[in-house]
PDB file of C-alpha atoms in Angstrom:
ATOM      1  CA  MET A 119       0.005  -0.007  -0.001  1.00 94.00           C
ATOM      2  CA  LEU A 120       1.183   3.520  -0.773  1.00 98.00           C
ATOM      3  CA  TYR A 121       0.681   6.372   1.684  1.00 98.00           C
ATOM      4  CA  MET A 122       1.071  10.060   0.961  1.00 99.00           C
ATOM      5  CA  LEU A 123       1.858  12.060   4.086  1.00 98.00           C
ATOM      6  CA  ASP A 124       0.131  15.422   4.455  1.00 98.00           C
ATOM      7  CA  THR A 125       2.094  18.426   5.674  1.00 97.00           C
ATOM      8  CA  ASN A 126       0.798  18.184   9.241  1.00 97.00           C
ATOM      9  CA  ILE A 127       1.920  14.557   9.503  1.00 97.00           C
ATOM     10  CA  CYS A 128       5.443  15.521   8.367  1.00 97.00           C
ATOM     11  CA  ILE A 129       5.463  18.220  11.064  1.00 96.00           C
ATOM     12  CA  TYR A 130       4.420  15.658  13.680  1.00 96.00           C
ATOM     13  CA  LEU A 131       7.226  13.396  12.515  1.00 95.00           C
ATOM     14  CA  ALA A 132       9.676  16.282  12.804  1.00 94.00           C
ATOM     15  CA  LYS A 133       8.525  16.857  16.391  1.00 91.00           C
ATOM     16  CA  ARG A 134       8.634  13.102  17.058  1.00 88.00           C
ATOM     17  CA  ARG A 135       5.151  12.976  18.542  1.00 87.00           C
ATOM     18  CA  PRO A 136       2.763  11.483  19.233  1.00 90.00           C
ATOM     19  CA  ALA A 137       4.585   8.255  19.994  1.00 86.00           C
ATOM     20  CA  SER A 138       1.858   6.142  18.412  1.00 84.00           C
ATOM     21  CA  LEU A 139       2.285   7.992  15.100  1.00 91.00           C
ATOM     22  CA  LEU A 140       6.009   7.264  15.198  1.00 90.00           C
ATOM     23  CA  SER A 141       5.280   3.610  15.949  1.00 89.00           C
ATOM     24  CA  ARG A 142       2.867   3.372  13.003  1.00 91.00           C
ATOM     25  CA  PHE A 143       5.361   5.110  10.703  1.00 93.00           C
ATOM     26  CA  GLN A 144       8.135   2.710  11.742  1.00 93.00           C
ATOM     27  CA  THR A 145       6.046  -0.282  10.617  1.00 94.00           C
ATOM     28  CA  LEU A 146       6.235   0.910   7.000  1.00 95.00           C
ATOM     29  CA  GLU A 147       8.669  -0.500   4.497  1.00 93.00           C
ATOM     30  CA  GLN A 148      10.926   1.874   2.596  1.00 91.00           C
ATOM     31  CA  GLY A 149       8.900   3.353  -0.284  1.00 92.00           C
ATOM     32  CA  GLU A 150       5.470   2.815   1.275  1.00 98.00           C
ATOM     33  CA  ALA A 151       5.267   6.466   2.353  1.00 98.00           C
ATOM     34  CA  VAL A 152       5.835   9.420   0.056  1.00 99.00           C
ATOM     35  CA  MET A 153       5.493  13.173   0.204  1.00 99.00           C
ATOM     36  CA  SER A 154       4.000  15.357  -2.499  1.00 99.00           C
ATOM     37  CA  ALA A 155       6.226  18.055  -3.948  1.00 99.00           C
ATOM     38  CA  VAL A 156       3.435  20.382  -2.754  1.00 98.00           C
ATOM     39  CA  THR A 157       3.947  19.220   0.847  1.00 98.00           C
ATOM     40  CA  TYR A 158       7.685  19.689   0.477  1.00 98.00           C
ATOM     41  CA  ALA A 159       7.066  23.233  -0.768  1.00 98.00           C
ATOM     42  CA  GLU A 160       4.940  23.957   2.306  1.00 97.00           C
ATOM     43  CA  LEU A 161       7.646  22.581   4.608  1.00 98.00           C
ATOM     44  CA  ARG A 162      10.293  24.657   2.815  1.00 97.00           C
ATOM     45  CA  ALA A 163       8.150  27.768   3.276  1.00 96.00           C
ATOM     46  CA  GLY A 164       7.952  27.015   6.999  1.00 95.00           C
ATOM     47  CA  ILE A 165      11.742  26.874   7.210  1.00 96.00           C
ATOM     48  CA  GLU A 166      12.067  30.154   5.324  1.00 95.00           C
ATOM     49  CA  MET A 167       9.616  31.869   7.659  1.00 94.00           C
ATOM     50  CA  GLN A 168      11.655  30.904  10.748  1.00 92.00           C
ATOM     51  CA  PRO A 169      15.279  31.674   9.825  1.00 90.00           C
ATOM     52  CA  ALA A 170      16.464  31.429  13.455  1.00 93.00           C
ATOM     53  CA  ASN A 171      15.758  27.672  13.372  1.00 91.00           C
ATOM     54  CA  ARG A 172      17.002  27.081   9.826  1.00 93.00           C
ATOM     55  CA  ALA A 173      19.985  24.776  10.541  1.00 94.00           C
ATOM     56  CA  HIS A 174      17.971  22.558  12.879  1.00 94.00           C
ATOM     57  CA  ASP A 175      14.899  22.478  10.645  1.00 95.00           C
ATOM     58  CA  GLU A 176      16.983  21.721   7.514  1.00 95.00           C
ATOM     59  CA  LYS A 177      18.565  18.755   9.300  1.00 96.00           C
ATOM     60  CA  ILE A 178      15.187  17.397  10.431  1.00 96.00           C
ATOM     61  CA  LEU A 179      13.664  17.822   6.980  1.00 97.00           C
ATOM     62  CA  SER A 180      16.611  16.007   5.408  1.00 96.00           C
ATOM     63  CA  LEU A 181      16.058  13.093   7.788  1.00 95.00           C
ATOM     64  CA  ILE A 182      12.386  12.918   6.890  1.00 96.00           C
ATOM     65  CA  VAL A 183      13.075  13.083   3.166  1.00 96.00           C
ATOM     66  CA  SER A 184      15.591  10.230   3.524  1.00 95.00           C
ATOM     67  CA  ARG A 185      12.667   8.018   4.613  1.00 95.00           C
ATOM     68  CA  VAL A 186       9.820   9.709   2.747  1.00 97.00           C
ATOM     69  CA  PRO A 187      10.720  10.426  -0.883  1.00 97.00           C
ATOM     70  CA  ILE A 188       9.375  13.530  -2.604  1.00 98.00           C
ATOM     71  CA  VAL A 189       7.118  12.718  -5.537  1.00 98.00           C
ATOM     72  CA  SER A 190       6.943  15.187  -8.425  1.00 98.00           C
ATOM     73  CA  PHE A 191       3.560  16.652  -9.359  1.00 98.00           C
ATOM     74  CA  GLU A 192       3.085  15.152 -12.808  1.00 97.00           C
ATOM     75  CA  GLU A 193       0.476  15.309 -15.557  1.00 98.00           C
ATOM     76  CA  GLU A 194      -1.713  12.655 -13.923  1.00 98.00           C
ATOM     77  CA  ALA A 195      -1.930  14.775 -10.789  1.00 98.00           C
ATOM     78  CA  SER A 196      -2.973  17.766 -12.884  1.00 98.00           C
ATOM     79  CA  VAL A 197      -5.746  15.687 -14.456  1.00 98.00           C
ATOM     80  CA  ALA A 198      -6.894  14.568 -10.991  1.00 98.00           C
ATOM     81  CA  TYR A 199      -6.884  18.209  -9.828  1.00 96.00           C
ATOM     82  CA  GLY A 200      -9.199  19.151 -12.679  1.00 96.00           C
ATOM     83  CA  PHE A 201     -11.488  16.253 -11.747  1.00 96.00           C
ATOM     84  CA  LEU A 202     -11.619  17.288  -8.066  1.00 94.00           C
ATOM     85  CA  ARG A 203     -12.143  20.952  -8.885  1.00 92.00           C
ATOM     86  CA  ALA A 204     -15.054  20.090 -11.158  1.00 93.00           C
ATOM     87  CA  ALA A 205     -16.513  17.567  -8.709  1.00 92.00           C
ATOM     88  CA  ILE A 206     -16.808  20.153  -5.923  1.00 88.00           C
ATOM     89  CA  PRO A 207     -16.808  23.532  -7.702  1.00 83.00           C
ATOM     90  CA  ASN A 208     -18.384  25.670  -5.000  1.00 80.00           C
ATOM     91  CA  ARG A 209     -16.523  24.277  -2.027  1.00 74.00           C
ATOM     92  CA  ARG A 210     -13.866  26.695  -0.857  1.00 74.00           C
ATOM     93  CA  ARG A 211     -10.796  24.877   0.340  1.00 69.00           C
ATOM     94  CA  ASP A 212      -7.146  25.610   0.624  1.00 84.00           C
ATOM     95  CA  ALA A 213      -5.724  25.317  -2.885  1.00 90.00           C
ATOM     96  CA  LEU A 214      -2.637  23.488  -1.605  1.00 94.00           C
ATOM     97  CA  ASP A 215      -4.804  20.873   0.117  1.00 95.00           C
ATOM     98  CA  ARG A 216      -6.688  20.315  -3.126  1.00 94.00           C
ATOM     99  CA  LEU A 217      -3.379  19.847  -4.973  1.00 97.00           C
ATOM    100  CA  ILE A 218      -2.197  17.338  -2.368  1.00 98.00           C
ATOM    101  CA  ALA A 219      -5.511  15.488  -2.585  1.00 98.00           C
ATOM    102  CA  ALA A 220      -5.228  15.340  -6.373  1.00 98.00           C
ATOM    103  CA  HIS A 221      -1.650  14.099  -6.145  1.00 99.00           C
ATOM    104  CA  ALA A 222      -2.602  11.292  -3.760  1.00 99.00           C
ATOM    105  CA  LEU A 223      -5.584  10.353  -5.915  1.00 98.00           C
ATOM    106  CA  SER A 224      -3.439  10.254  -9.086  1.00 99.00           C
ATOM    107  CA  LEU A 225      -1.037   7.787  -7.426  1.00 99.00           C
ATOM    108  CA  GLY A 226      -3.755   5.657  -5.852  1.00 98.00           C
ATOM    109  CA  ALA A 227      -2.230   6.556  -2.481  1.00 99.00           C
ATOM    110  CA  THR A 228      -4.026   6.841   0.835  1.00 98.00           C
ATOM    111  CA  LEU A 229      -3.589  10.345   2.209  1.00 99.00           C
ATOM    112  CA  VAL A 230      -2.471  10.391   5.848  1.00 98.00           C
ATOM    113  CA  THR A 231      -3.548  13.579   7.634  1.00 97.00           C
ATOM    114  CA  ASN A 232      -4.727  14.898  10.952  1.00 96.00           C
ATOM    115  CA  ASN A 233      -6.996  17.332   9.107  1.00 94.00           C
ATOM    116  CA  GLU A 234      -9.601  14.920   7.788  1.00 94.00           C
ATOM    117  CA  ALA A 235     -12.233  17.645   7.444  1.00 92.00           C
ATOM    118  CA  ASP A 236     -10.048  19.443   4.882  1.00 91.00           C
ATOM    119  CA  PHE A 237     -10.219  16.400   2.603  1.00 93.00           C
ATOM    120  CA  ARG A 238     -13.830  15.310   3.174  1.00 87.00           C
ATOM    121  CA  ASP A 239     -16.005  14.708   0.131  1.00 88.00           C
ATOM    122  CA  TYR A 240     -13.214  14.398  -2.415  1.00 93.00           C
ATOM    123  CA  PRO A 241     -14.480  11.561  -4.634  1.00 96.00           C
ATOM    124  CA  GLY A 242     -12.228   8.506  -4.633  1.00 97.00           C
ATOM    125  CA  LEU A 243      -9.725   9.885  -2.131  1.00 98.00           C
ATOM    126  CA  LEU A 244      -8.778   7.480   0.666  1.00 98.00           C
ATOM    127  CA  VAL A 245      -7.856   9.200   3.923  1.00 98.00           C
ATOM    128  CA  GLU A 246      -6.417   7.843   7.169  1.00 96.00           C
ATOM    129  CA  ASN A 247      -5.673   9.664  10.415  1.00 94.00           C
ATOM    130  CA  TRP A 248      -2.779   8.073  12.288  1.00 93.00           C
ATOM    131  CA  VAL A 249      -2.891  10.743  14.991  1.00 93.00           C
ATOM    132  CA  ALA A 250      -6.532  10.193  15.975  1.00 84.00           C
ATOM    133  CA  ALA A 251      -5.877   6.467  16.011  1.00 66.00           C
ATOM    134  CA  ALA A 252      -3.292   7.216  18.699  1.00 54.00           C
TER     135      ALA A 252
END
């Protein structure tokens, strides 16, 4: 099974909590968890907005990326974005969340997030919350 980690899950991993999330993550084989290039962009923005912590945050992000490869946003993800945008045209959501949802959908990946409400009603998108399961 392929899992795409949402930005908030990567932040939890960086903070090494909750323990149950770390335990669940450690059960995965290499390559079972990926990160969207969109998520990586959000994490990079967070580092840029807190320059005092840059060295530490860069190190932590490098460790995460060594276990969770970054997946490029390809044509299939763009097609999935168009599908999701048309499926729920009047629903206002964060554009980055919609891109992440489309990316997961295009890969057939289950999106792992602690913000389930942000991804509710996207047709075909599988979502798991490893924090709530804690």
